[in-house]
């Protein structure tokens, strides 16, 4: 009975935080940490605004970004669990053609009581940890190669946990100054095993993204962004978003993600806004139009130069 209980816990761990009801292990590795990209419903991994959190997703954009450094921290109130997420990331160019990125996230679930065989209760708070590093290498003036590595750890109770390694490989192409394309493999990872020996795959995918900027009347700009994933579990997710910027200071954002049934990140809409001044930027995002992710909120503070 005890063995069955532990196996059930580990199976539940393969779908934490109220995500897809499939058998993806450690699906919280695919949660969007960046309030900017979150407000675009997952679109925007090809944009410079994704740089600070690129260790979680796509480091190939780093050699092509206009600035030298971007760092950010954020808080996310995650509705499905519910849980609270704290994360941060930084990206910086070591040389004009070599860039590094770092990221860390901690998720705190809702505390609950656990009872032993004698009926004694102890309070336990579920915790997830995600650490990531990335490197971007410029291949000439218009190409970037990015490689990420991450470690995910989930504490099931005081004595049991699951964990796994995963990584990404991406290539970016700066077609024109205002058009960037990226493509690669996301979340290629080790299998996660249960107590009874069953193995679960992490939510890997083939991913492509694009970002196009249109500037007009000197102080106005529109960014059209799109991301698409085809998961190895034969599911898909496509996100499209738009950002309006005034004087590179005030930003309004919105997007929608269409996903297949039981996809690790389901269909939803996003809205958000941001403000930037003297290199500092404040961004917020809100998810809706989803019975799973609706009312999820994120806010972050960053600095770029």
PDB file of C-alpha atoms in Angstrom:
ATOM      1  CA  UNK A   1       0.000   0.000   0.000  1.00  0.00           C
ATOM      2  CA  UNK A   2       2.816   2.359   0.880  1.00  0.00           C
ATOM      3  CA  UNK A   3       4.545   1.560  -2.415  1.00  0.00           C
ATOM      4  CA  UNK A   4       1.338   2.307  -4.299  1.00  0.00           C
ATOM      5  CA  UNK A   5       0.956   5.625  -2.487  1.00  0.00           C
ATOM      6  CA  UNK A   6       4.478   6.727  -3.380  1.00  0.00           C
ATOM      7  CA  UNK A   7       3.981   5.714  -7.006  1.00  0.00           C
ATOM      8  CA  UNK A   8       0.763   7.721  -7.139  1.00  0.00           C
ATOM      9  CA  UNK A   9       2.570  10.774  -5.780  1.00  0.00           C
ATOM     10  CA  UNK A  10       5.227  10.531  -8.453  1.00  0.00           C
ATOM     11  CA  UNK A  11       2.628  10.105 -11.177  1.00  0.00           C
ATOM     12  CA  UNK A  12       0.892  13.224  -9.898  1.00  0.00           C
ATOM     13  CA  UNK A  13       4.238  14.996 -10.008  1.00  0.00           C
ATOM     14  CA  UNK A  14       4.283  14.463 -13.754  1.00  0.00           C
ATOM     15  CA  UNK A  15       1.351  16.895 -14.016  1.00  0.00           C
ATOM     16  CA  UNK A  16       1.989  19.506 -11.281  1.00  0.00           C
ATOM     17  CA  UNK A  17       0.488  22.956 -11.030  1.00  0.00           C
ATOM     18  CA  UNK A  18      -2.732  21.921 -12.748  1.00  0.00           C
ATOM     19  CA  UNK A  19      -1.181  21.685 -16.194  1.00  0.00           C
ATOM     20  CA  UNK A  20      -1.938  19.139 -18.890  1.00  0.00           C
ATOM     21  CA  UNK A  21      -3.602  15.913 -17.839  1.00  0.00           C
ATOM     22  CA  UNK A  22      -1.159  13.837 -19.843  1.00  0.00           C
ATOM     23  CA  UNK A  23       1.980  11.976 -18.769  1.00  0.00           C
ATOM     24  CA  UNK A  24       4.641  14.669 -19.248  1.00  0.00           C
ATOM     25  CA  UNK A  25       7.224  14.591 -16.472  1.00  0.00           C
ATOM     26  CA  UNK A  26       8.195  17.865 -14.767  1.00  0.00           C
ATOM     27  CA  UNK A  27       5.941  20.003 -17.008  1.00  0.00           C
ATOM     28  CA  UNK A  28       6.655  23.118 -14.926  1.00  0.00           C
ATOM     29  CA  UNK A  29       9.864  23.418 -16.988  1.00  0.00           C
ATOM     30  CA  UNK A  30       7.627  24.767 -19.802  1.00  0.00           C
ATOM     31  CA  UNK A  31       5.910  27.493 -17.744  1.00  0.00           C
ATOM     32  CA  UNK A  32       6.702  30.936 -19.170  1.00  0.00           C
ATOM     33  CA  UNK A  33       8.784  32.876 -16.602  1.00  0.00           C
ATOM     34  CA  UNK A  34       8.958  36.181 -18.480  1.00  0.00           C
ATOM     35  CA  UNK A  35       6.032  38.598 -17.832  1.00  0.00           C
ATOM     36  CA  UNK A  36       6.525  40.085 -21.310  1.00  0.00           C
ATOM     37  CA  UNK A  37       6.247  36.767 -23.155  1.00  0.00           C
ATOM     38  CA  UNK A  38       3.516  35.602 -20.761  1.00  0.00           C
ATOM     39  CA  UNK A  39       1.382  38.639 -21.637  1.00  0.00           C
ATOM     40  CA  UNK A  40       1.791  37.645 -25.317  1.00  0.00           C
ATOM     41  CA  UNK A  41       0.406  34.172 -24.486  1.00  0.00           C
ATOM     42  CA  UNK A  42       3.783  32.554 -25.069  1.00  0.00           C
ATOM     43  CA  UNK A  43       4.833  34.406 -28.222  1.00  0.00           C
ATOM     44  CA  UNK A  44       8.054  36.408 -28.262  1.00  0.00           C
ATOM     45  CA  UNK A  45      10.945  34.013 -27.636  1.00  0.00           C
ATOM     46  CA  UNK A  46      12.647  35.449 -30.740  1.00  0.00           C
ATOM     47  CA  UNK A  47      12.543  39.048 -29.416  1.00  0.00           C
ATOM     48  CA  UNK A  48      15.195  40.930 -27.445  1.00  0.00           C
ATOM     49  CA  UNK A  49      12.687  41.214 -24.588  1.00  0.00           C
ATOM     50  CA  UNK A  50      13.172  37.476 -23.985  1.00  0.00           C
ATOM     51  CA  UNK A  51      16.906  37.816 -23.296  1.00  0.00           C
ATOM     52  CA  UNK A  52      16.893  37.952 -19.474  1.00  0.00           C
ATOM     53  CA  UNK A  53      15.019  34.639 -19.190  1.00  0.00           C
ATOM     54  CA  UNK A  54      16.618  33.002 -22.236  1.00  0.00           C
ATOM     55  CA  UNK A  55      18.311  30.294 -20.136  1.00  0.00           C
ATOM     56  CA  UNK A  56      14.811  28.833 -19.692  1.00  0.00           C
ATOM     57  CA  UNK A  57      14.038  28.847 -23.416  1.00  0.00           C
ATOM     58  CA  UNK A  58      16.223  30.104 -26.292  1.00  0.00           C
ATOM     59  CA  UNK A  59      19.777  31.456 -25.972  1.00  0.00           C
ATOM     60  CA  UNK A  60      20.394  31.755 -29.723  1.00  0.00           C
ATOM     61  CA  UNK A  61      19.025  35.333 -29.718  1.00  0.00           C
ATOM     62  CA  UNK A  62      21.705  36.592 -27.318  1.00  0.00           C
ATOM     63  CA  UNK A  63      24.514  37.339 -29.840  1.00  0.00           C
ATOM     64  CA  UNK A  64      21.960  39.239 -31.952  1.00  0.00           C
ATOM     65  CA  UNK A  65      20.384  41.388 -29.218  1.00  0.00           C
ATOM     66  CA  UNK A  66      20.976  45.133 -29.479  1.00  0.00           C
ATOM     67  CA  UNK A  67      22.025  45.662 -25.868  1.00  0.00           C
ATOM     68  CA  UNK A  68      24.887  44.152 -23.877  1.00  0.00           C
ATOM     69  CA  UNK A  69      23.025  42.984 -20.780  1.00  0.00           C
ATOM     70  CA  UNK A  70      19.499  42.309 -19.531  1.00  0.00           C
ATOM     71  CA  UNK A  71      18.607  41.144 -16.028  1.00  0.00           C
ATOM     72  CA  UNK A  72      15.187  40.714 -14.431  1.00  0.00           C
ATOM     73  CA  UNK A  73      13.290  39.252 -11.485  1.00  0.00           C
ATOM     74  CA  UNK A  74       9.586  38.445 -11.379  1.00  0.00           C
ATOM     75  CA  UNK A  75       6.730  37.091  -9.294  1.00  0.00           C
ATOM     76  CA  UNK A  76       3.904  34.941 -10.633  1.00  0.00           C
ATOM     77  CA  UNK A  77       0.647  34.050  -8.926  1.00  0.00           C
ATOM     78  CA  UNK A  78      -0.093  30.725 -10.628  1.00  0.00           C
ATOM     79  CA  UNK A  79      -3.812  29.931 -10.567  1.00  0.00           C
ATOM     80  CA  UNK A  80      -3.978  26.182 -11.335  1.00  0.00           C
ATOM     81  CA  UNK A  81      -2.315  24.938  -8.118  1.00  0.00           C
ATOM     82  CA  UNK A  82      -2.564  27.595  -6.692  1.00  0.00           C
ATOM     83  CA  UNK A  83       1.112  28.387  -6.181  1.00  0.00           C
ATOM     84  CA  UNK A  84       3.557  31.276  -6.011  1.00  0.00           C
ATOM     85  CA  UNK A  85       6.514  31.474  -8.371  1.00  0.00           C
ATOM     86  CA  UNK A  86       9.681  33.512  -7.851  1.00  0.00           C
ATOM     87  CA  UNK A  87      12.207  33.660 -10.667  1.00  0.00           C
ATOM     88  CA  UNK A  88      15.087  35.645 -12.030  1.00  0.00           C
ATOM     89  CA  UNK A  89      17.419  35.642 -14.985  1.00  0.00           C
ATOM     90  CA  UNK A  90      20.290  37.516 -16.564  1.00  0.00           C
ATOM     91  CA  UNK A  91      21.997  37.568 -19.948  1.00  0.00           C
ATOM     92  CA  UNK A  92      25.162  39.395 -20.911  1.00  0.00           C
ATOM     93  CA  UNK A  93      27.605  39.535 -23.804  1.00  0.00           C
ATOM     94  CA  UNK A  94      31.093  38.419 -22.845  1.00  0.00           C
ATOM     95  CA  UNK A  95      32.337  39.457 -26.284  1.00  0.00           C
ATOM     96  CA  UNK A  96      30.394  40.776 -29.293  1.00  0.00           C
ATOM     97  CA  UNK A  97      29.898  37.157 -30.423  1.00  0.00           C
ATOM     98  CA  UNK A  98      29.660  35.217 -27.160  1.00  0.00           C
ATOM     99  CA  UNK A  99      26.910  35.635 -24.565  1.00  0.00           C
ATOM    100  CA  UNK A 100      25.940  33.818 -21.374  1.00  0.00           C
ATOM    101  CA  UNK A 101      22.637  33.506 -19.540  1.00  0.00           C
ATOM    102  CA  UNK A 102      21.574  32.269 -16.100  1.00  0.00           C
ATOM    103  CA  UNK A 103      18.162  31.553 -14.602  1.00  0.00           C
ATOM    104  CA  UNK A 104      16.613  30.259 -11.404  1.00  0.00           C
ATOM    105  CA  UNK A 105      12.985  29.702 -10.389  1.00  0.00           C
ATOM    106  CA  UNK A 106      11.316  28.472  -7.218  1.00  0.00           C
ATOM    107  CA  UNK A 107       7.667  27.473  -6.972  1.00  0.00           C
ATOM    108  CA  UNK A 108       5.845  27.250  -3.644  1.00  0.00           C
ATOM    109  CA  UNK A 109       2.607  25.279  -3.597  1.00  0.00           C
ATOM    110  CA  UNK A 110      -0.218  25.281  -1.079  1.00  0.00           C
ATOM    111  CA  UNK A 111       0.719  23.750   2.273  1.00  0.00           C
ATOM    112  CA  UNK A 112      -1.167  20.621   3.358  1.00  0.00           C
ATOM    113  CA  UNK A 113      -1.125  18.145   6.245  1.00  0.00           C
ATOM    114  CA  UNK A 114       0.404  14.680   5.886  1.00  0.00           C
ATOM    115  CA  UNK A 115      -0.427  11.881   8.315  1.00  0.00           C
ATOM    116  CA  UNK A 116       1.812   8.992   9.329  1.00  0.00           C
ATOM    117  CA  UNK A 117       0.657   5.507  10.337  1.00  0.00           C
ATOM    118  CA  UNK A 118       0.107   6.708  13.920  1.00  0.00           C
ATOM    119  CA  UNK A 119      -2.170   9.532  12.802  1.00  0.00           C
ATOM    120  CA  UNK A 120       0.385  12.258  13.553  1.00  0.00           C
ATOM    121  CA  UNK A 121       0.133  15.233  11.212  1.00  0.00           C
ATOM    122  CA  UNK A 122       2.948  17.284   9.739  1.00  0.00           C
ATOM    123  CA  UNK A 123       2.521  20.296   7.466  1.00  0.00           C
ATOM    124  CA  UNK A 124       4.305  20.155   4.124  1.00  0.00           C
ATOM    125  CA  UNK A 125       4.705  22.857   1.475  1.00  0.00           C
ATOM    126  CA  UNK A 126       5.393  21.531  -2.065  1.00  0.00           C
ATOM    127  CA  UNK A 127       8.475  23.110  -3.637  1.00  0.00           C
ATOM    128  CA  UNK A 128       9.798  23.039  -7.175  1.00  0.00           C
ATOM    129  CA  UNK A 129      13.232  24.315  -8.206  1.00  0.00           C
ATOM    130  CA  UNK A 130      14.523  25.065 -11.683  1.00  0.00           C
ATOM    131  CA  UNK A 131      18.107  26.151 -12.456  1.00  0.00           C
ATOM    132  CA  UNK A 132      19.344  26.903 -15.970  1.00  0.00           C
ATOM    133  CA  UNK A 133      22.415  28.131 -17.834  1.00  0.00           C
ATOM    134  CA  UNK A 134      22.803  29.047 -21.476  1.00  0.00           C
ATOM    135  CA  UNK A 135      25.382  30.165 -24.006  1.00  0.00           C
ATOM    136  CA  UNK A 136      24.856  31.994 -27.284  1.00  0.00           C
ATOM    137  CA  UNK A 137      27.491  32.093 -30.016  1.00  0.00           C
ATOM    138  CA  UNK A 138      27.394  34.440 -32.978  1.00  0.00           C
ATOM    139  CA  UNK A 139      28.028  32.814 -36.343  1.00  0.00           C
ATOM    140  CA  UNK A 140      28.832  35.798 -38.499  1.00  0.00           C
ATOM    141  CA  UNK A 141      26.702  38.930 -38.374  1.00  0.00           C
ATOM    142  CA  UNK A 142      23.262  37.364 -38.812  1.00  0.00           C
ATOM    143  CA  UNK A 143      23.287  33.919 -37.187  1.00  0.00           C
ATOM    144  CA  UNK A 144      23.265  32.849 -33.571  1.00  0.00           C
ATOM    145  CA  UNK A 145      23.604  29.395 -32.030  1.00  0.00           C
ATOM    146  CA  UNK A 146      22.214  28.813 -28.538  1.00  0.00           C
ATOM    147  CA  UNK A 147      22.514  25.895 -26.119  1.00  0.00           C
ATOM    148  CA  UNK A 148      20.832  25.645 -22.709  1.00  0.00           C
ATOM    149  CA  UNK A 149      21.083  23.168 -19.856  1.00  0.00           C
ATOM    150  CA  UNK A 150      18.680  22.999 -16.893  1.00  0.00           C
ATOM    151  CA  UNK A 151      17.997  20.958 -13.793  1.00  0.00           C
ATOM    152  CA  UNK A 152      14.485  20.563 -12.368  1.00  0.00           C
ATOM    153  CA  UNK A 153      13.811  19.296  -8.850  1.00  0.00           C
ATOM    154  CA  UNK A 154      10.432  18.629  -7.250  1.00  0.00           C
ATOM    155  CA  UNK A 155       9.977  17.752  -3.587  1.00  0.00           C
ATOM    156  CA  UNK A 156       6.997  15.408  -3.204  1.00  0.00           C
ATOM    157  CA  UNK A 157       7.121  15.148   0.582  1.00  0.00           C
ATOM    158  CA  UNK A 158       9.752  15.316   3.317  1.00  0.00           C
ATOM    159  CA  UNK A 159      11.428  12.101   2.117  1.00  0.00           C
ATOM    160  CA  UNK A 160      10.734  11.793  -1.614  1.00  0.00           C
ATOM    161  CA  UNK A 161      11.463  13.856  -4.686  1.00  0.00           C
ATOM    162  CA  UNK A 162      11.814  13.607  -8.463  1.00  0.00           C
ATOM    163  CA  UNK A 163      14.298  15.418 -10.686  1.00  0.00           C
ATOM    164  CA  UNK A 164      15.653  15.534 -14.200  1.00  0.00           C
ATOM    165  CA  UNK A 165      17.995  17.279 -16.615  1.00  0.00           C
ATOM    166  CA  UNK A 166      16.964  18.849 -19.909  1.00  0.00           C
ATOM    167  CA  UNK A 167      18.350  21.179 -22.549  1.00  0.00           C
ATOM    168  CA  UNK A 168      17.678  23.214 -25.686  1.00  0.00           C
ATOM    169  CA  UNK A 169      19.480  23.742 -28.985  1.00  0.00           C
ATOM    170  CA  UNK A 170      18.430  26.684 -31.186  1.00  0.00           C
ATOM    171  CA  UNK A 171      19.563  28.605 -34.248  1.00  0.00           C
ATOM    172  CA  UNK A 172      18.568  32.240 -34.858  1.00  0.00           C
ATOM    173  CA  UNK A 173      18.678  34.128 -38.156  1.00  0.00           C
ATOM    174  CA  UNK A 174      18.499  37.927 -38.369  1.00  0.00           C
ATOM    175  CA  UNK A 175      16.908  38.170 -41.814  1.00  0.00           C
ATOM    176  CA  UNK A 176      16.714  41.967 -41.706  1.00  0.00           C
ATOM    177  CA  UNK A 177      17.148  44.544 -38.958  1.00  0.00           C
ATOM    178  CA  UNK A 178      13.443  44.246 -38.188  1.00  0.00           C
ATOM    179  CA  UNK A 179      12.908  40.504 -38.818  1.00  0.00           C
ATOM    180  CA  UNK A 180      14.283  37.565 -36.815  1.00  0.00           C
ATOM    181  CA  UNK A 181      13.593  33.829 -37.104  1.00  0.00           C
ATOM    182  CA  UNK A 182      14.563  31.045 -34.694  1.00  0.00           C
ATOM    183  CA  UNK A 183      14.123  27.279 -34.684  1.00  0.00           C
ATOM    184  CA  UNK A 184      15.363  24.365 -32.625  1.00  0.00           C
ATOM    185  CA  UNK A 185      14.700  21.602 -30.130  1.00  0.00           C
ATOM    186  CA  UNK A 186      13.313  22.464 -26.690  1.00  0.00           C
ATOM    187  CA  UNK A 187      13.394  20.492 -23.415  1.00  0.00           C
ATOM    188  CA  UNK A 188      15.302  17.447 -24.568  1.00  0.00           C
ATOM    189  CA  UNK A 189      15.555  15.641 -21.263  1.00  0.00           C
ATOM    190  CA  UNK A 190      16.154  12.563 -19.203  1.00  0.00           C
ATOM    191  CA  UNK A 191      13.244  10.335 -18.311  1.00  0.00           C
ATOM    192  CA  UNK A 192      11.743  10.529 -14.817  1.00  0.00           C
ATOM    193  CA  UNK A 193      11.069   7.210 -13.087  1.00  0.00           C
ATOM    194  CA  UNK A 194       8.383   6.179 -10.614  1.00  0.00           C
ATOM    195  CA  UNK A 195       8.802   3.894  -7.609  1.00  0.00           C
ATOM    196  CA  UNK A 196       7.383   0.958  -9.584  1.00  0.00           C
ATOM    197  CA  UNK A 197       9.830   1.460 -12.447  1.00  0.00           C
ATOM    198  CA  UNK A 198       7.622   3.249 -14.957  1.00  0.00           C
ATOM    199  CA  UNK A 199       9.336   6.010 -16.956  1.00  0.00           C
ATOM    200  CA  UNK A 200       7.885   9.375 -18.015  1.00  0.00           C
ATOM    201  CA  UNK A 201       9.249  11.697 -20.713  1.00  0.00           C
ATOM    202  CA  UNK A 202       9.746  15.407 -20.253  1.00  0.00           C
ATOM    203  CA  UNK A 203       7.713  17.721 -22.577  1.00  0.00           C
ATOM    204  CA  UNK A 204      10.198  18.066 -25.438  1.00  0.00           C
ATOM    205  CA  UNK A 205       9.280  19.744 -28.703  1.00  0.00           C
ATOM    206  CA  UNK A 206      10.409  21.075 -32.051  1.00  0.00           C
ATOM    207  CA  UNK A 207       9.998  24.839 -31.767  1.00  0.00           C
ATOM    208  CA  UNK A 208      10.032  27.764 -34.195  1.00  0.00           C
ATOM    209  CA  UNK A 209       9.536  31.486 -33.557  1.00  0.00           C
ATOM    210  CA  UNK A 210       9.500  34.755 -35.482  1.00  0.00           C
ATOM    211  CA  UNK A 211       9.510  38.440 -34.615  1.00  0.00           C
ATOM    212  CA  UNK A 212       8.879  41.377 -36.954  1.00  0.00           C
ATOM    213  CA  UNK A 213       9.018  45.082 -36.014  1.00  0.00           C
ATOM    214  CA  UNK A 214       7.253  47.896 -37.845  1.00  0.00           C
ATOM    215  CA  UNK A 215       8.226  51.468 -36.880  1.00  0.00           C
ATOM    216  CA  UNK A 216       6.216  54.503 -37.942  1.00  0.00           C
ATOM    217  CA  UNK A 217       5.804  58.226 -37.156  1.00  0.00           C
ATOM    218  CA  UNK A 218       9.158  58.254 -35.319  1.00  0.00           C
ATOM    219  CA  UNK A 219       7.784  57.416 -31.872  1.00  0.00           C
ATOM    220  CA  UNK A 220       5.556  54.395 -32.583  1.00  0.00           C
ATOM    221  CA  UNK A 221       6.339  50.727 -33.179  1.00  0.00           C
ATOM    222  CA  UNK A 222       4.465  47.459 -33.556  1.00  0.00           C
ATOM    223  CA  UNK A 223       6.003  44.050 -32.906  1.00  0.00           C
ATOM    224  CA  UNK A 224       4.293  41.022 -34.434  1.00  0.00           C
ATOM    225  CA  UNK A 225       5.416  37.811 -32.751  1.00  0.00           C
ATOM    226  CA  UNK A 226       4.698  34.107 -33.161  1.00  0.00           C
ATOM    227  CA  UNK A 227       5.897  30.865 -31.522  1.00  0.00           C
ATOM    228  CA  UNK A 228       4.950  27.291 -32.438  1.00  0.00           C
ATOM    229  CA  UNK A 229       5.709  23.964 -30.751  1.00  0.00           C
ATOM    230  CA  UNK A 230       5.182  20.427 -31.988  1.00  0.00           C
ATOM    231  CA  UNK A 231       5.682  18.168 -28.975  1.00  0.00           C
ATOM    232  CA  UNK A 232       7.126  14.674 -29.157  1.00  0.00           C
ATOM    233  CA  UNK A 233       3.915  13.546 -27.428  1.00  0.00           C
ATOM    234  CA  UNK A 234       2.155  14.451 -30.730  1.00  0.00           C
ATOM    235  CA  UNK A 235       0.515  17.591 -29.320  1.00  0.00           C
ATOM    236  CA  UNK A 236       0.963  21.150 -30.539  1.00  0.00           C
ATOM    237  CA  UNK A 237       0.741  24.738 -29.368  1.00  0.00           C
ATOM    238  CA  UNK A 238       0.797  27.941 -31.455  1.00  0.00           C
ATOM    239  CA  UNK A 239       1.027  31.448 -29.960  1.00  0.00           C
ATOM    240  CA  UNK A 240       0.619  34.807 -31.697  1.00  0.00           C
ATOM    241  CA  UNK A 241       1.026  38.202 -30.064  1.00  0.00           C
ATOM    242  CA  UNK A 242       1.298  41.904 -30.779  1.00  0.00           C
ATOM    243  CA  UNK A 243       3.095  44.648 -28.878  1.00  0.00           C
ATOM    244  CA  UNK A 244       2.619  48.394 -29.318  1.00  0.00           C
ATOM    245  CA  UNK A 245       5.432  50.673 -28.122  1.00  0.00           C
ATOM    246  CA  UNK A 246       5.458  54.439 -27.728  1.00  0.00           C
ATOM    247  CA  UNK A 247       8.911  56.050 -27.637  1.00  0.00           C
ATOM    248  CA  UNK A 248      10.355  52.728 -26.477  1.00  0.00           C
ATOM    249  CA  UNK A 249       8.911  53.728 -23.110  1.00  0.00           C
ATOM    250  CA  UNK A 250       5.265  52.615 -22.833  1.00  0.00           C
ATOM    251  CA  UNK A 251       4.185  49.145 -24.007  1.00  0.00           C
ATOM    252  CA  UNK A 252       0.820  47.456 -24.515  1.00  0.00           C
ATOM    253  CA  UNK A 253       0.682  43.735 -25.254  1.00  0.00           C
ATOM    254  CA  UNK A 254      -1.756  40.974 -26.078  1.00  0.00           C
ATOM    255  CA  UNK A 255      -1.793  37.487 -27.540  1.00  0.00           C
ATOM    256  CA  UNK A 256      -3.500  34.130 -27.846  1.00  0.00           C
ATOM    257  CA  UNK A 257      -2.271  30.534 -27.701  1.00  0.00           C
ATOM    258  CA  UNK A 258      -4.089  27.718 -29.476  1.00  0.00           C
ATOM    259  CA  UNK A 259      -3.152  24.265 -28.213  1.00  0.00           C
ATOM    260  CA  UNK A 260      -4.302  20.707 -28.755  1.00  0.00           C
ATOM    261  CA  UNK A 261      -6.157  18.770 -26.082  1.00  0.00           C
ATOM    262  CA  UNK A 262      -4.007  17.876 -23.066  1.00  0.00           C
ATOM    263  CA  UNK A 263      -1.085  19.962 -24.316  1.00  0.00           C
ATOM    264  CA  UNK A 264       1.324  20.765 -21.483  1.00  0.00           C
ATOM    265  CA  UNK A 265       0.414  24.491 -21.752  1.00  0.00           C
ATOM    266  CA  UNK A 266      -3.262  24.770 -22.762  1.00  0.00           C
ATOM    267  CA  UNK A 267      -5.041  27.357 -24.912  1.00  0.00           C
ATOM    268  CA  UNK A 268      -5.331  30.780 -23.306  1.00  0.00           C
ATOM    269  CA  UNK A 269      -5.181  34.524 -23.938  1.00  0.00           C
ATOM    270  CA  UNK A 270      -2.765  37.055 -22.451  1.00  0.00           C
ATOM    271  CA  UNK A 271      -2.776  40.798 -21.831  1.00  0.00           C
ATOM    272  CA  UNK A 272      -0.074  43.016 -20.410  1.00  0.00           C
ATOM    273  CA  UNK A 273       1.702  46.338 -20.210  1.00  0.00           C
ATOM    274  CA  UNK A 274       5.155  47.674 -19.502  1.00  0.00           C
ATOM    275  CA  UNK A 275       7.106  50.852 -18.771  1.00  0.00           C
ATOM    276  CA  UNK A 276      10.784  51.534 -19.475  1.00  0.00           C
ATOM    277  CA  UNK A 277      12.929  54.466 -18.372  1.00  0.00           C
ATOM    278  CA  UNK A 278      16.716  54.903 -18.108  1.00  0.00           C
ATOM    279  CA  UNK A 279      17.263  51.207 -18.699  1.00  0.00           C
ATOM    280  CA  UNK A 280      14.837  50.026 -16.002  1.00  0.00           C
ATOM    281  CA  UNK A 281      11.666  48.254 -17.103  1.00  0.00           C
ATOM    282  CA  UNK A 282       8.553  47.138 -15.237  1.00  0.00           C
ATOM    283  CA  UNK A 283       6.310  44.562 -16.913  1.00  0.00           C
ATOM    284  CA  UNK A 284       3.046  42.850 -15.980  1.00  0.00           C
ATOM    285  CA  UNK A 285       0.994  40.118 -17.594  1.00  0.00           C
ATOM    286  CA  UNK A 286      -2.420  38.537 -17.012  1.00  0.00           C
ATOM    287  CA  UNK A 287      -3.746  35.259 -18.432  1.00  0.00           C
ATOM    288  CA  UNK A 288      -7.421  34.620 -19.198  1.00  0.00           C
ATOM    289  CA  UNK A 289      -9.848  32.757 -21.496  1.00  0.00           C
ATOM    290  CA  UNK A 290      -8.783  29.454 -19.943  1.00  0.00           C
ATOM    291  CA  UNK A 291     -10.434  27.312 -17.284  1.00  0.00           C
ATOM    292  CA  UNK A 292      -6.947  26.140 -16.272  1.00  0.00           C
ATOM    293  CA  UNK A 293      -4.724  29.232 -16.493  1.00  0.00           C
ATOM    294  CA  UNK A 294      -7.286  32.032 -16.141  1.00  0.00           C
ATOM    295  CA  UNK A 295      -6.467  34.713 -13.520  1.00  0.00           C
ATOM    296  CA  UNK A 296      -2.755  33.887 -13.498  1.00  0.00           C
ATOM    297  CA  UNK A 297      -0.833  37.131 -12.909  1.00  0.00           C
ATOM    298  CA  UNK A 298       2.850  38.004 -13.221  1.00  0.00           C
ATOM    299  CA  UNK A 299       4.880  41.150 -12.601  1.00  0.00           C
ATOM    300  CA  UNK A 300       8.589  41.799 -13.007  1.00  0.00           C
ATOM    301  CA  UNK A 301      11.381  44.378 -12.717  1.00  0.00           C
ATOM    302  CA  UNK A 302      14.440  44.454 -14.937  1.00  0.00           C
ATOM    303  CA  UNK A 303      17.394  46.494 -16.131  1.00  0.00           C
ATOM    304  CA  UNK A 304      18.965  46.529 -19.566  1.00  0.00           C
ATOM    305  CA  UNK A 305      21.712  48.441 -21.333  1.00  0.00           C
TER     306      UNK A 305
END
